[in-house]
Coordinates of C-alpha atoms and ligand atoms in Angstrom, one line a residue:
M1 CA -28.7 2.7 7.7
F2 CA -24.9 2.8 8.5
G3 CA -23.3 3.2 11.9
L4 CA -20.0 4.3 13.4
I5 CA -18.7 3.2 16.8
G6 CA -16.1 5.6 18.1
H7 CA -14.2 6.6 21.2
L8 CA -12.2 9.6 22.4
T9 CA -8.4 9.5 22.6
S10 CA -7.8 10.0 26.3
L11 CA -9.5 11.0 29.6
D12 CA -8.4 14.6 29.1
H13 CA -10.0 14.6 25.7
A14 CA -13.2 13.1 27.1
K15 CA -13.3 15.8 29.8
A16 CA -12.8 18.6 27.3
V17 CA -15.5 17.2 25.0
A18 CA -18.0 16.9 27.9
R19 CA -17.3 20.5 28.9
R20 CA -17.6 21.7 25.3
L21 CA -21.0 19.9 24.9
G22 CA -22.3 21.5 28.1
F23 CA -22.1 18.4 30.3
D24 CA -20.0 20.1 33.1
E25 CA -20.9 17.4 35.6
Y26 CA -19.3 14.8 33.4
A27 CA -16.2 17.0 32.7
D28 CA -15.2 16.8 36.3
Q29 CA -15.4 13.0 36.5
G30 CA -12.4 10.6 36.5
L31 CA -11.8 7.3 34.7
E32 CA -14.3 5.4 37.0
F33 CA -17.2 7.4 35.6
W34 CA -16.2 6.6 32.0
C35 CA -15.8 2.9 33.0
S36 CA -19.4 2.8 34.1
A37 CA -20.9 4.9 31.4
P38 CA -23.1 3.0 28.9
P39 CA -22.8 3.5 25.1
Q40 CA -24.7 6.5 23.7
I41 CA -26.0 7.5 20.3
V42 CA -24.7 11.0 20.1
D43 CA -25.1 12.0 16.4
E44 CA -27.5 11.5 13.5
I45 CA -25.8 11.7 10.2
T46 CA -26.8 12.4 6.6
V47 CA -24.2 11.8 3.8
K48 CA -24.6 12.6 0.1
S49 CA -22.6 10.9 -2.6
L50 CA -21.3 12.5 -5.8
T51 CA -23.7 10.1 -7.5
G52 CA -26.6 11.9 -6.0
S53 CA -27.7 9.2 -3.5
E54 CA -28.1 10.0 0.2
I55 CA -27.8 7.8 3.2
K56 CA -28.5 8.1 7.0
G57 CA -26.4 6.9 9.8
L58 CA -25.9 7.0 13.6
Y59 CA -22.7 7.6 15.7
V60 CA -22.4 5.4 18.8
E61 CA -20.0 6.6 21.4
S62 CA -18.7 3.5 23.2
C63 CA -17.3 5.5 26.2
F64 CA -14.1 3.4 25.9
L65 CA -10.9 5.3 26.7
P66 CA -7.3 4.1 25.9
E67 CA -6.4 4.5 29.6
M68 CA -8.6 1.5 30.3
L69 CA -6.1 -0.7 28.5
A70 CA -3.1 1.1 30.0
G71 CA -4.6 0.5 33.5
N72 CA -5.3 -3.2 32.7
R73 CA -9.1 -2.8 32.9
F74 CA -9.5 -5.3 30.1
K75 CA -12.9 -6.5 31.2
T76 CA -14.2 -3.0 31.1
A77 CA -12.7 -2.4 27.6
I78 CA -14.4 -5.6 26.4
R79 CA -17.7 -4.6 27.9
K80 CA -17.5 -1.2 26.3
I81 CA -17.1 -2.6 22.8
L82 CA -19.6 -5.4 23.1
N83 CA -22.2 -3.1 24.5
A84 CA -21.6 -0.5 21.8
M85 CA -22.0 -3.2 19.1
A86 CA -25.2 -4.5 20.8
H87 CA -26.5 -0.9 21.0
A88 CA -25.8 -0.4 17.2
Q89 CA -27.6 -3.7 16.3
K90 CA -30.5 -2.9 18.6
H91 CA -31.1 0.3 16.7
G92 CA -31.4 -1.5 13.4
I93 CA -28.1 -0.4 11.9
D94 CA -27.2 -2.5 8.9
I95 CA -23.5 -1.9 8.7
T96 CA -21.3 -0.4 11.4
A97 CA -17.6 0.5 11.4
L98 CA -15.6 -0.4 14.5
G99 CA -13.4 2.8 14.8
G100 CA -9.9 3.1 16.3
F101 CA -9.4 0.6 19.2
S102 CA -12.8 -1.0 18.9
S103 CA -11.8 -3.6 16.3
I104 CA -8.3 -4.0 18.0
I105 CA -10.1 -4.9 21.3
F106 CA -12.5 -7.2 19.4
E107 CA -9.6 -9.2 17.9
N108 CA -7.1 -9.1 20.7
F109 CA -9.6 -10.3 23.3
N110 CA -11.2 -12.8 20.8
L111 CA -14.6 -11.4 21.3
A112 CA -16.0 -13.6 18.5
Q113 CA -16.4 -16.1 21.3
L114 CA -18.6 -13.7 23.2
L115 CA -21.3 -12.7 20.8
Q116 CA -24.3 -13.1 23.2
V117 CA -24.7 -9.7 24.8
R118 CA -27.7 -10.0 27.2
N119 CA -30.6 -10.8 24.9
I120 CA -28.8 -9.8 21.7
Q121 CA -26.8 -12.3 19.6
L122 CA -24.4 -10.1 17.7
D123 CA -24.4 -10.7 14.0
I124 CA -20.9 -10.0 12.8
Q125 CA -22.0 -9.5 9.2
R126 CA -23.3 -6.1 10.4
F127 CA -19.9 -4.9 11.4
T128 CA -16.7 -3.9 9.5
T129 CA -13.3 -2.9 10.9
G130 CA -13.0 -0.3 8.1
N131 CA -9.3 -1.3 7.8
T132 CA -9.4 -2.1 4.0
H133 CA -10.4 1.4 3.1
T134 CA -8.0 2.8 5.7
A135 CA -5.1 0.8 4.2
Y136 CA -6.1 1.9 0.7
I137 CA -6.2 5.6 1.7
I138 CA -2.8 5.3 3.4
V139 CA -1.2 3.9 0.2
R140 CA -2.8 6.6 -1.8
Q141 CA -1.4 9.2 0.7
I142 CA 2.1 7.6 0.2
E143 CA 1.8 8.0 -3.6
E144 CA 0.3 11.5 -3.6
A145 CA 2.5 12.9 -0.8
S146 CA 5.7 11.6 -2.4
R147 CA 4.7 13.3 -5.7
K148 CA 3.8 16.6 -3.9
F149 CA 6.9 16.8 -1.8
G150 CA 9.4 15.6 -4.4
I151 CA 10.4 12.2 -3.1
D152 CA 11.1 9.7 -5.9
L153 CA 9.3 6.5 -4.6
A154 CA 11.6 4.3 -6.8
K155 CA 14.5 5.5 -4.7
A156 CA 12.7 5.7 -1.4
V157 CA 13.2 3.8 1.9
I158 CA 9.7 3.3 3.4
T159 CA 9.2 2.3 7.0
V160 CA 6.0 0.9 8.3
C161 CA 5.7 1.0 12.1
G162 CA 3.0 -1.5 13.1
A163 CA 3.9 -3.5 9.9
S164 CA 2.6 -6.8 11.4
G165 CA -0.8 -5.3 12.2
D166 CA -4.0 -5.4 10.1
I167 CA -3.5 -2.0 8.4
G168 CA 0.3 -2.2 8.4
S169 CA 0.4 -5.6 6.7
A170 CA -2.1 -4.5 4.1
V171 CA 0.0 -1.4 3.3
C172 CA 3.1 -3.6 2.9
R173 CA 1.2 -6.0 0.7
W174 CA 0.0 -3.2 -1.6
L175 CA 3.5 -1.6 -1.8
T176 CA 5.2 -4.9 -2.7
A177 CA 2.6 -5.7 -5.3
N178 CA 2.1 -2.3 -6.9
T179 CA 4.9 0.1 -6.1
D180 CA 8.5 0.5 -7.2
F181 CA 10.5 1.5 -4.0
R182 CA 14.1 0.9 -2.8
E183 CA 13.6 -0.7 0.6
L184 CA 10.8 -1.5 3.0
L185 CA 11.6 -1.5 6.7
L186 CA 9.3 -3.5 8.9
V187 CA 8.9 -2.4 12.5
A188 CA 6.8 -3.7 15.5
R189 CA 7.7 -5.4 18.8
N190 CA 7.0 -9.1 18.0
Q191 CA 9.9 -10.2 15.8
E192 CA 8.4 -13.5 14.8
K193 CA 5.3 -11.9 13.3
L194 CA 7.5 -9.5 11.4
H195 CA 9.6 -12.3 10.0
N196 CA 6.4 -14.2 9.0
L197 CA 5.2 -11.1 7.2
R198 CA 8.6 -10.7 5.5
S199 CA 8.4 -14.3 4.2
Q200 CA 4.9 -13.7 2.8
L201 CA 6.0 -10.4 1.1
G202 CA 9.2 -11.8 -0.2
R203 CA 10.7 -8.4 0.4
G204 CA 11.5 -6.0 3.3
K205 CA 13.8 -5.9 6.3
V206 CA 12.9 -6.5 9.9
T207 CA 14.4 -3.8 12.0
D208 CA 13.8 -1.5 15.0
L209 CA 12.6 2.1 15.1
A210 CA 15.9 3.6 16.2
H211 CA 17.6 2.0 13.2
A212 CA 14.8 2.8 10.8
L213 CA 14.1 6.5 11.6
P214 CA 17.4 8.1 10.1
L215 CA 17.2 5.9 7.0
S216 CA 13.6 6.6 6.0
D217 CA 12.2 8.9 3.3
I218 CA 8.6 7.9 4.3
I219 CA 7.4 6.6 7.6
V220 CA 3.9 5.2 8.0
W221 CA 2.7 5.0 11.6
V222 CA 0.0 2.4 12.2
A223 CA 1.0 1.0 15.5
S224 CA -1.8 0.4 18.1
M225 CA -0.3 2.6 20.8
A226 CA -2.6 3.7 23.6
K227 CA -0.4 6.8 23.9
G228 CA 1.8 8.4 21.2
M229 CA 5.7 8.5 21.4
A230 CA 7.9 11.6 21.3
I231 CA 9.9 11.8 18.1
N232 CA 13.1 13.8 17.9
V233 CA 13.0 15.6 14.6
N234 CA 16.9 15.6 14.5
Q235 CA 16.8 11.8 14.0
L236 CA 14.9 12.2 10.7
K237 CA 16.2 12.5 7.1
R238 CA 15.3 15.7 5.1
P239 CA 13.0 15.5 3.3
C240 CA 10.9 13.0 5.1
I241 CA 7.2 12.3 5.0
L242 CA 5.5 11.1 8.2
I243 CA 2.1 9.6 7.7
D244 CA 0.5 9.1 11.1
G245 CA -2.5 6.8 10.9
G246 CA -2.7 6.0 14.6
Y247 CA -5.8 6.8 16.7
P248 CA -4.6 8.0 19.2
K249 CA -1.8 9.4 17.1
N250 CA 1.5 7.4 17.2
M251 CA 3.5 10.6 17.4
E252 CA 2.9 12.5 20.6
N253 CA 4.5 15.8 19.6
T254 CA 3.6 18.3 16.9
I255 CA 6.5 18.3 14.4
S256 CA 7.2 21.4 12.5
A257 CA 10.6 21.6 10.7
D258 CA 11.8 22.4 7.2
G259 CA 11.7 19.3 5.0
I260 CA 9.5 17.3 7.3
Y261 CA 6.0 16.8 6.1
V262 CA 3.4 15.4 8.5
I263 CA 0.2 13.9 7.0
N264 CA -2.9 13.0 8.9
G265 CA -2.9 9.3 8.0
G266 CA -6.0 7.3 7.1
I267 CA -8.1 10.5 6.8
V268 CA -10.3 11.2 3.8
E269 CA -11.8 14.3 2.5
H270 CA -15.4 14.1 1.2
S271 CA -16.4 16.3 -1.9
L272 CA -19.6 17.4 -0.2
D273 CA -20.4 18.6 3.3
I274 CA -21.6 15.9 5.7
D275 CA -24.4 16.9 8.1
W276 CA -22.9 15.8 11.5
K277 CA -21.2 17.1 14.7
I278 CA -18.7 14.5 15.7
M279 CA -15.7 15.4 13.5
D280 CA -15.6 18.7 15.3
I281 CA -15.2 16.8 18.5
V282 CA -12.1 15.0 17.2
N283 CA -10.6 18.3 16.0
M284 CA -10.6 17.7 12.3
A285 CA -9.4 20.7 10.4
A286 CA -12.6 20.7 8.2
P287 CA -15.1 18.8 10.3
A288 CA -17.9 18.8 7.6
R289 CA -15.5 17.2 5.0
H290 CA -12.7 15.3 6.8
L291 CA -13.2 11.9 8.4
F292 CA -11.6 8.6 9.3
A293 CA -11.3 6.3 6.4
C294 CA -12.7 3.4 8.5
F295 CA -15.9 5.4 9.1
A296 CA -16.1 6.2 5.4
E297 CA -15.9 2.5 4.7
S298 CA -19.3 1.9 6.4
M299 CA -20.7 4.8 4.4
L300 CA -19.4 3.2 1.2
L301 CA -20.9 -0.2 2.1
E302 CA -24.2 1.5 2.8
F303 CA -24.1 3.5 -0.5
E304 CA -23.4 0.2 -2.4
G305 CA -25.8 -1.9 -0.4
W306 CA -23.0 -4.2 0.6
H307 CA -24.3 -5.1 4.0
T308 CA -21.5 -7.4 5.0
N309 CA -18.4 -7.4 7.1
F310 CA -16.2 -6.3 4.2
S311 CA -13.1 -6.0 6.5
W312 CA -12.9 -8.6 9.2
G313 CA -10.4 -10.7 11.2
R314 CA -6.7 -9.9 11.1
N315 CA -4.2 -9.7 8.3
Q316 CA -6.6 -10.9 5.6
I317 CA -6.8 -7.7 3.6
T318 CA -6.0 -8.3 0.0
V319 CA -4.8 -5.9 -2.7
D320 CA -7.9 -6.8 -4.7
K321 CA -10.2 -5.8 -1.9
M322 CA -8.3 -2.5 -1.4
Q323 CA -8.7 -1.8 -5.1
Q324 CA -12.4 -2.7 -4.9
I325 CA -13.1 -0.4 -1.9
G326 CA -10.9 2.3 -3.5
T327 CA -13.0 2.3 -6.7
V328 CA -16.2 3.0 -4.8
S329 CA -14.4 5.5 -2.6
I330 CA -13.6 7.6 -5.7
K331 CA -17.1 7.0 -7.2
H332 CA -18.8 8.4 -4.1
G333 CA -16.5 11.4 -3.8
F334 CA -13.9 10.6 -1.1
R335 CA -10.2 11.3 -1.6
P336 CA -7.1 10.9 0.6
L337 CA -6.3 14.0 2.7
I338 CA -2.8 15.4 1.9
G339 CA -2.0 18.1 4.5
Ligands
LIG401 P1 -3.4 -4.0 14.9 O1 -3.6 -4.3 16.4 O2 -3.9 -5.0 13.9 O3 -1.8 -3.8 14.7 C1 -1.1 -3.0 15.5 C2 0.4 -3.0 15.1 O4 1.1 -2.1 15.9 C3 1.0 -4.4 15.3 O5 2.0 -4.6 14.2 C4 1.7 -4.3 16.6 O6 2.7 -5.3 16.7 C5 2.2 -2.8 16.5 N1 2.6 -2.2 17.8 C6 1.8 -2.0 18.9 N2 2.4 -1.3 19.8 C7 3.6 -1.0 19.3 C8 4.7 -0.3 19.8 N3 4.7 0.3 21.0 N4 5.8 -0.1 19.0 C9 5.8 -0.6 17.7 N5 4.8 -1.4 17.2 C10 3.7 -1.5 18.0 O7 -4.0 -2.5 14.7 P2 -4.7 -1.9 13.4 O8 -3.9 -2.2 12.2 O9 -6.1 -2.3 13.4 O10 -4.7 -0.3 13.8 C11 -3.5 0.4 13.8 C12 -3.7 1.9 14.2 O11 -4.6 2.5 13.2 C13 -4.4 2.0 15.5 O12 -3.9 3.2 16.2 C14 -5.8 2.3 15.2 O13 -6.6 3.0 16.2 C15 -5.7 3.1 13.9 N6 -6.8 3.1 13.0 C16 -7.1 4.2 12.2 C17 -8.1 4.3 11.4 C18 -8.4 5.4 10.5 O14 -9.5 5.5 9.9 N7 -7.6 6.4 10.4 C19 -9.0 3.1 11.2 C20 -8.7 2.0 12.1 C21 -7.6 2.0 12.9 P3 3.4 -5.7 18.1 O15 2.3 -5.9 19.1 O16 4.2 -6.9 17.8 O17 4.3 -4.5 18.5

């Protein structure tokens, strides 16, 4: 059985979802309530593959909200993730994806040191960040969207915002190994990490967002921002492809302008309907077919019987592993979503 650990994007989102599900008493509660709420299994899932095989899974809502980080409630955030992992393991789930901020909290707070959760010793082989598949899907989105919207990759300036992160660095590694492009602009806050990445890649320019935006033909957003930033469309080149893989989204505002193409980054479309409710809750356009690539990774590992932490740690994703997960992604019927 596979599992998915997820969370909602904000307190407002959590309130809206609670109301929509008929839990009016929760919908009126503030952050304190969500800080004390235990993890819950809120969905039972059946997924069919193009190969004909069928798997079952569970969705664990961690009740973590990004406001907990913004409000320095780090201990609460840690408790949410460890409790959700223990809950998944207690329910016998073989392989569980740590969606959105779950894996970021695990790594940033070094939770590998805290694997004893009450009477459960967490077995990290049962968990995957899902980031290898997410990075693979984003590079496929770059390739397919540039073809669709008439941008010649060989002449393109590509910016990766969040380049030194787990997904961002994997995207950069793939691009430098497999893609012909003009320039790669590396953006994040910590300059030392960006320079290290640049040395490993042997290509790319470390810069800031203000400098990168007007130069870029393609911008990949994979920064771990608890809240998105407002983007002024007039700063952007035309045409320009924006691939926002953040969860919550890195771009706060909805951008609609001629020549600007916004892609839902790191999202896959399945070829067959999935029997579940949760993608409706995160406002996917086609909730039976569209899902986060990290969640799809745990499905792929279950389909293949690879019960191992395929994606783990930070900045270890190789091009070979992206290719490996990409091959089984296609085999089971997933494809990158191009809006
Ligand atoms: P990491 O924590 O590994 O990396 C985050 C990167 O963002 C780092 O380079 C960090 O560098 C940078 N960053 C953080 N804040 C800012 C900022 N304000 N401005 C510029 N750069 C910033 O995260 P992941 O790679 O694991 O995840 C990245 C995003 O992808 C997250 O939003 C996550 O929720 C989302 N995600 C989406 C998935 C999907 O299926 N679509 C799956 C998994 C994750 P620095 O701190 O130096 O700024």
